[in-house]
Short mmCIF file of C-alpha atoms and ligand atoms in Angstrom, two decimals:
data_model
loop_
_atom_site.label_atom_id
_atom_site.label_comp_id
_atom_site.label_asym_id
_atom_site.label_seq_id
_atom_site.Cartn_x
_atom_site.Cartn_y
_atom_site.Cartn_z
CA MET O 1300 0.00 0.00 0.00
CA THR O 1301 1.02 3.63 -0.44
CA PRO O 1302 -0.03 6.31 2.05
CA ASP O 1303 -2.88 8.52 0.77
CA VAL O 1304 -3.40 6.43 -2.38
CA ARG O 1305 -6.82 4.85 -2.92
CA PRO O 1306 -6.30 1.25 -3.99
CA LEU O 1307 -7.93 -0.19 -7.10
CA VAL O 1308 -9.04 -3.81 -7.43
CA ALA O 1309 -9.54 -4.45 -11.15
CA GLY O 1310 -10.82 -7.50 -13.02
CA ASN O 1311 -9.78 -8.33 -16.58
CA TRP O 1312 -12.22 -10.81 -18.10
CA LYS O 1313 -10.17 -11.17 -21.30
CA MET O 1314 -12.09 -13.06 -24.05
CA ASN O 1315 -14.44 -14.63 -21.52
CA GLY O 1316 -18.06 -13.88 -20.83
CA THR O 1317 -21.37 -13.93 -22.64
CA ARG O 1318 -24.67 -12.34 -21.62
CA ALA O 1319 -25.09 -15.15 -19.10
CA SER O 1320 -22.05 -13.78 -17.24
CA LEU O 1321 -23.82 -10.50 -16.57
CA ASP O 1322 -25.15 -12.10 -13.37
CA GLN O 1323 -21.56 -11.99 -12.07
CA ILE O 1324 -21.35 -8.26 -12.86
CA LYS O 1325 -24.66 -7.75 -11.05
CA ALA O 1326 -23.36 -9.64 -8.01
CA ILE O 1327 -20.09 -7.67 -7.99
CA ALA O 1328 -21.93 -4.35 -8.40
CA GLN O 1329 -24.08 -5.31 -5.42
CA GLY O 1330 -21.17 -6.72 -3.39
CA VAL O 1331 -19.03 -3.58 -3.56
CA ARG O 1332 -21.90 -1.43 -2.32
CA THR O 1333 -20.26 -1.26 1.13
CA PRO O 1334 -18.50 1.45 3.16
CA LEU O 1335 -15.20 -0.08 1.94
CA SER O 1336 -15.92 1.44 -1.49
CA GLU O 1337 -15.10 4.87 -0.08
CA LYS O 1338 -11.56 3.64 0.48
CA VAL O 1339 -11.06 1.08 -2.28
CA GLU O 1340 -12.16 1.31 -5.90
CA ALA O 1341 -13.48 -1.71 -7.82
CA LEU O 1342 -13.41 -2.15 -11.60
CA ILE O 1343 -14.39 -4.88 -14.04
CA CYS O 1344 -13.22 -4.88 -17.66
CA PRO O 1345 -15.53 -7.28 -19.54
CA PRO O 1346 -15.19 -7.99 -23.26
CA ALA O 1347 -16.32 -5.11 -25.51
CA THR O 1348 -19.55 -6.95 -26.37
CA LEU O 1349 -20.74 -6.62 -22.75
CA LEU O 1350 -19.42 -3.14 -22.01
CA TYR O 1351 -22.59 -1.12 -22.52
CA VAL O 1352 -24.89 -3.49 -20.65
CA ALA O 1353 -22.33 -3.84 -17.86
CA THR O 1354 -22.17 -0.08 -17.30
CA ALA O 1355 -25.97 0.01 -17.17
CA LEU O 1356 -25.96 -2.74 -14.52
CA ALA O 1357 -23.37 -0.85 -12.47
CA THR O 1358 -25.13 2.52 -12.65
CA ASP O 1359 -26.17 2.68 -9.00
CA SER O 1360 -23.06 0.95 -7.72
CA PRO O 1361 -19.54 2.14 -6.92
CA LEU O 1362 -18.32 -0.49 -9.41
CA ALA O 1363 -16.49 1.06 -12.38
CA ILE O 1364 -16.54 -0.60 -15.79
CA GLY O 1365 -13.72 -0.45 -18.31
CA ALA O 1366 -12.38 -1.99 -21.51
CA GLN O 1367 -9.41 -4.22 -22.26
CA ASP O 1368 -7.84 -2.33 -25.16
CA CYS O 1369 -8.45 0.62 -27.46
CA HIS O 1370 -7.21 1.79 -30.82
CA GLN O 1371 -4.80 4.71 -30.85
CA THR O 1372 -7.06 6.86 -33.05
CA GLN O 1373 -10.61 8.11 -32.50
CA SER O 1374 -12.35 6.60 -35.52
CA GLY O 1375 -11.72 5.42 -39.06
CA ALA O 1376 -11.00 2.42 -41.26
CA HIS O 1377 -9.81 -0.01 -38.58
CA THR O 1378 -11.92 -3.13 -38.92
CA GLY O 1379 -12.54 -4.87 -35.63
CA ASP O 1380 -11.02 -2.17 -33.44
CA VAL O 1381 -12.69 -0.12 -30.73
CA SER O 1382 -11.70 3.47 -29.91
CA ALA O 1383 -11.39 5.11 -26.51
CA GLU O 1384 -14.15 7.47 -27.57
CA MET O 1385 -16.48 4.48 -28.14
CA ILE O 1386 -15.58 3.14 -24.69
CA ALA O 1387 -16.40 6.50 -23.12
CA ASP O 1388 -19.64 6.57 -25.12
CA CYS O 1389 -20.59 3.30 -23.35
CA TYR O 1390 -19.74 4.98 -20.01
CA GLY O 1391 -16.53 3.01 -19.60
CA THR O 1392 -14.08 4.94 -17.43
CA TYR O 1393 -10.92 2.82 -17.70
CA VAL O 1394 -9.05 1.01 -20.44
CA ILE O 1395 -6.25 -1.53 -20.09
CA VAL O 1396 -3.42 -0.92 -22.58
CA GLY O 1397 -0.25 -2.88 -23.22
CA HIS O 1398 -1.40 -6.11 -21.57
CA SER O 1399 1.26 -8.74 -22.25
CA GLU O 1400 -1.26 -10.78 -24.25
CA ARG O 1401 -1.57 -7.83 -26.62
CA ARG O 1402 2.15 -7.06 -26.60
CA ILE O 1403 2.91 -10.70 -27.45
CA ASN O 1404 -0.09 -11.87 -29.55
CA HIS O 1405 -0.50 -8.60 -31.47
CA ALA O 1406 3.12 -7.42 -31.49
CA GLU O 1407 2.26 -4.20 -29.67
CA THR O 1408 5.28 -2.01 -29.03
CA ASP O 1409 5.92 0.49 -26.23
CA HIS O 1410 5.41 3.23 -28.80
CA LEU O 1411 1.94 1.93 -29.71
CA VAL O 1412 0.98 1.43 -26.06
CA ARG O 1413 1.93 5.04 -25.39
CA ALA O 1414 -0.28 6.20 -28.30
CA LYS O 1415 -3.18 4.12 -26.93
CA ALA O 1416 -2.76 5.69 -23.48
CA GLN O 1417 -2.84 9.13 -25.13
CA ALA O 1418 -6.05 8.15 -26.94
CA ALA O 1419 -7.52 7.20 -23.55
CA TYR O 1420 -6.60 10.61 -22.11
CA GLN O 1421 -8.24 12.33 -25.10
CA ALA O 1422 -11.46 10.49 -24.28
CA ASP O 1423 -11.16 11.26 -20.55
CA ILE O 1424 -10.58 7.64 -19.66
CA THR O 1425 -7.97 6.39 -17.22
CA ALA O 1426 -5.34 4.17 -18.85
CA ILE O 1427 -4.10 1.08 -17.00
CA ILE O 1428 -0.68 0.62 -18.57
CA CYS O 1429 0.70 -2.91 -18.15
CA VAL O 1430 4.38 -3.77 -17.88
CA GLY O 1431 6.17 -6.97 -16.94
CA GLU O 1432 9.01 -9.31 -17.81
CA THR O 1433 8.86 -12.76 -19.41
CA ALA O 1434 10.28 -15.87 -17.74
CA ASP O 1435 13.39 -15.74 -19.96
CA GLU O 1436 13.98 -12.11 -19.08
CA ARG O 1437 13.59 -12.86 -15.39
CA ASP O 1438 15.97 -15.81 -15.64
CA ALA O 1439 18.50 -13.53 -17.34
CA TYR O 1440 18.16 -11.03 -14.44
CA GLN O 1441 16.77 -8.42 -16.85
CA THR O 1442 13.53 -7.65 -14.98
CA LEU O 1443 14.40 -4.10 -13.91
CA ASP O 1444 15.96 -3.21 -17.28
CA ILE O 1445 12.84 -4.42 -19.09
CA LEU O 1446 10.57 -2.48 -16.76
CA LYS O 1447 12.66 0.67 -17.17
CA ARG O 1448 12.36 0.40 -20.95
CA GLN O 1449 8.64 -0.35 -20.89
CA LEU O 1450 7.85 2.46 -18.46
CA SER O 1451 9.88 5.00 -20.33
CA GLY O 1452 8.47 3.95 -23.73
CA SER O 1453 4.84 3.28 -22.80
CA LEU O 1454 4.02 6.19 -20.51
CA PRO O 1455 3.12 9.48 -22.16
CA ASP O 1456 4.59 12.71 -20.76
CA GLU O 1457 1.03 13.80 -19.92
CA ALA O 1458 0.55 10.89 -17.49
CA THR O 1459 -0.82 11.96 -14.09
CA ALA O 1460 -1.97 10.16 -10.95
CA GLU O 1461 -5.52 10.78 -12.16
CA ASN O 1462 -5.32 9.52 -15.75
CA THR O 1463 -2.84 6.65 -15.34
CA VAL O 1464 -2.53 3.42 -13.38
CA ILE O 1465 0.46 1.10 -13.78
CA ALA O 1466 -0.02 -2.67 -13.61
CA TYR O 1467 3.08 -4.75 -12.94
CA GLU O 1468 2.29 -8.17 -14.38
CA PRO O 1469 5.17 -10.64 -14.66
CA VAL O 1470 4.24 -12.57 -17.83
CA TRP O 1471 5.27 -15.88 -16.24
CA ALA O 1472 2.78 -15.33 -13.40
CA ILE O 1473 -0.26 -14.70 -15.60
CA GLY O 1474 -2.69 -17.61 -15.55
CA THR O 1475 -0.03 -20.01 -14.24
CA GLY O 1476 -0.76 -20.09 -10.51
CA LEU O 1477 2.80 -18.84 -9.94
CA THR O 1478 3.49 -15.57 -8.15
CA PRO O 1479 6.67 -13.77 -7.20
CA THR O 1480 7.43 -13.71 -3.47
CA ALA O 1481 6.12 -10.73 -1.54
CA GLN O 1482 9.75 -9.67 -1.18
CA ASP O 1483 10.30 -9.70 -4.96
CA VAL O 1484 7.06 -7.77 -5.49
CA GLU O 1485 8.25 -5.19 -2.97
CA ILE O 1486 11.57 -4.73 -4.78
CA VAL O 1487 9.94 -4.35 -8.19
CA HIS O 1488 7.19 -2.00 -7.02
CA ALA O 1489 9.73 0.18 -5.20
CA PHE O 1490 11.73 0.33 -8.44
CA ILE O 1491 8.63 1.33 -10.42
CA ARG O 1492 7.76 3.99 -7.84
CA ASP O 1493 11.27 5.44 -8.07
CA GLU O 1494 11.05 5.55 -11.86
CA LEU O 1495 7.66 7.29 -11.68
CA VAL O 1496 8.84 9.86 -9.15
CA LEU O 1497 12.02 10.50 -11.10
CA ARG O 1498 10.02 11.29 -14.24
CA PHE O 1499 6.74 12.73 -12.92
CA GLY O 1500 7.66 14.10 -9.47
CA LYS O 1501 4.67 14.48 -7.14
CA GLU O 1502 2.30 12.92 -9.71
CA GLY O 1503 4.46 9.81 -9.75
CA ARG O 1504 4.11 9.51 -5.99
CA GLY O 1505 0.32 9.30 -6.32
CA MET O 1506 0.12 6.95 -9.32
CA ARG O 1507 -1.36 3.60 -8.44
CA ILE O 1508 0.82 0.57 -9.10
CA LEU O 1509 -1.22 -2.64 -9.29
CA TYR O 1510 0.21 -6.12 -9.03
CA GLY O 1511 -1.20 -8.70 -11.49
CA GLY O 1512 -0.52 -12.40 -12.04
CA SER O 1513 -2.39 -15.28 -10.36
CA VAL O 1514 -3.94 -13.16 -7.62
CA LYS O 1515 -6.51 -15.28 -5.76
CA PRO O 1516 -8.48 -15.01 -2.52
CA SER O 1517 -5.80 -17.19 -0.86
CA ASN O 1518 -2.81 -14.91 -1.64
CA ALA O 1519 -4.52 -11.49 -1.92
CA SER O 1520 -3.90 -10.31 1.65
CA GLU O 1521 -0.19 -11.02 1.46
CA LEU O 1522 0.31 -9.37 -1.94
CA LEU O 1523 -1.92 -6.35 -1.28
CA ALA O 1524 -0.13 -5.60 1.99
CA VAL O 1525 3.20 -5.02 0.23
CA ASP O 1526 4.56 -1.46 0.12
CA ASN O 1527 3.73 0.33 -3.15
CA VAL O 1528 1.16 -2.30 -4.14
CA ASP O 1529 -1.94 -0.16 -4.65
CA GLY O 1530 -4.32 -2.88 -5.74
CA ALA O 1531 -4.50 -5.79 -8.13
CA LEU O 1532 -5.25 -6.60 -11.75
CA ILE O 1533 -7.01 -9.95 -11.69
CA GLY O 1534 -7.69 -12.28 -14.61
CA GLY O 1535 -9.13 -15.72 -13.87
CA ALA O 1536 -10.30 -15.00 -10.34
CA SER O 1537 -12.32 -11.99 -11.47
CA LEU O 1538 -14.72 -14.14 -13.47
CA LYS O 1539 -16.49 -15.36 -10.34
CA ALA O 1540 -18.11 -12.69 -8.21
CA THR O 1541 -17.38 -14.58 -4.99
CA ASP O 1542 -13.63 -14.75 -5.75
CA PHE O 1543 -13.41 -11.14 -6.91
CA LEU O 1544 -15.30 -9.93 -3.84
CA ALA O 1545 -13.11 -12.03 -1.53
CA ILE O 1546 -9.99 -10.35 -3.00
CA TYR O 1547 -11.62 -6.92 -2.74
CA GLY O 1548 -12.67 -7.73 0.82
CA ALA O 1549 -9.07 -8.41 1.84
CA TYR O 1550 -8.82 -4.64 2.29
CA GLU O 1551 -11.35 -4.78 5.16
CA THR O 1552 -8.60 -6.19 7.35
CA LEU O 1553 -5.67 -4.42 5.67
CA LEU O 1554 -7.22 -0.98 6.15
CA ALA O 1555 -8.75 -1.66 9.59
C1 PEP X 49 -4.11 -10.82 -16.27
O1 PEP X 49 -4.12 -11.36 -17.35
O2 PEP X 49 -4.18 -9.59 -16.22
C2 PEP X 49 -3.98 -11.65 -15.08
C3 PEP X 49 -3.42 -11.10 -14.06
O3 PEP X 49 -4.42 -12.96 -15.15
P1 PEP X 49 -4.50 -14.04 -13.96
O4 PEP X 49 -5.00 -13.33 -12.74
O5 PEP X 49 -5.44 -15.07 -14.46
O6 PEP X 49 -3.11 -14.54 -13.77
#
């Protein structure tokens, strides 16, 4: 945790979820309607097909709804893409950019991720910019070098604590059940914080840094308690309302 920073617990549904899954959104929207929501923000990023209905379901709830990617331009001849403006039009307030699945499966570069974050700012949406090393890079002791490069290349100069969230997601921890030790997470998050403060000064101090990669109800308390961990980005465990709410609820004790 970081003093005076409101944590964010975010779910990334990836390419999972049909209309039948909207019951989970309803349950999460209901479940976060607690006093804890004044201290901890909750967000679900369903697939684009469910975005508009999901925001409607979350209207009277503190639950925020976001998207998983956006194009770097506002509109045009880009078959299959969705713009940040379209996300905002569906009342989405966040967009994930630079997730490792997009960096790897769609060859997205730091330069492109930066342009997508700028498109999010233009549409008044907060960008969750993902960074993280692969297993090979970790084994070669390159983690901090990779993060330095990704942060410097993917974050626009206009990034602020308001419009930007960083998600540290070691690629080898995503969907594998593996997680770094709390000690390793602490070292990496402290490094990211230093980089942010070096570049953005006071704004960098307030930027939220999420941890992502196999977060579950069973390990949430330990990971969320680490210094400079200001929430989580959750894949698999966000698909079930009970699991997501159990992770969110870990803050009841942490903030007591
Ligand atoms: C993710 O893809 O953002 C993620 C963290 O996935 P999981 O929680 O399933 O590892």
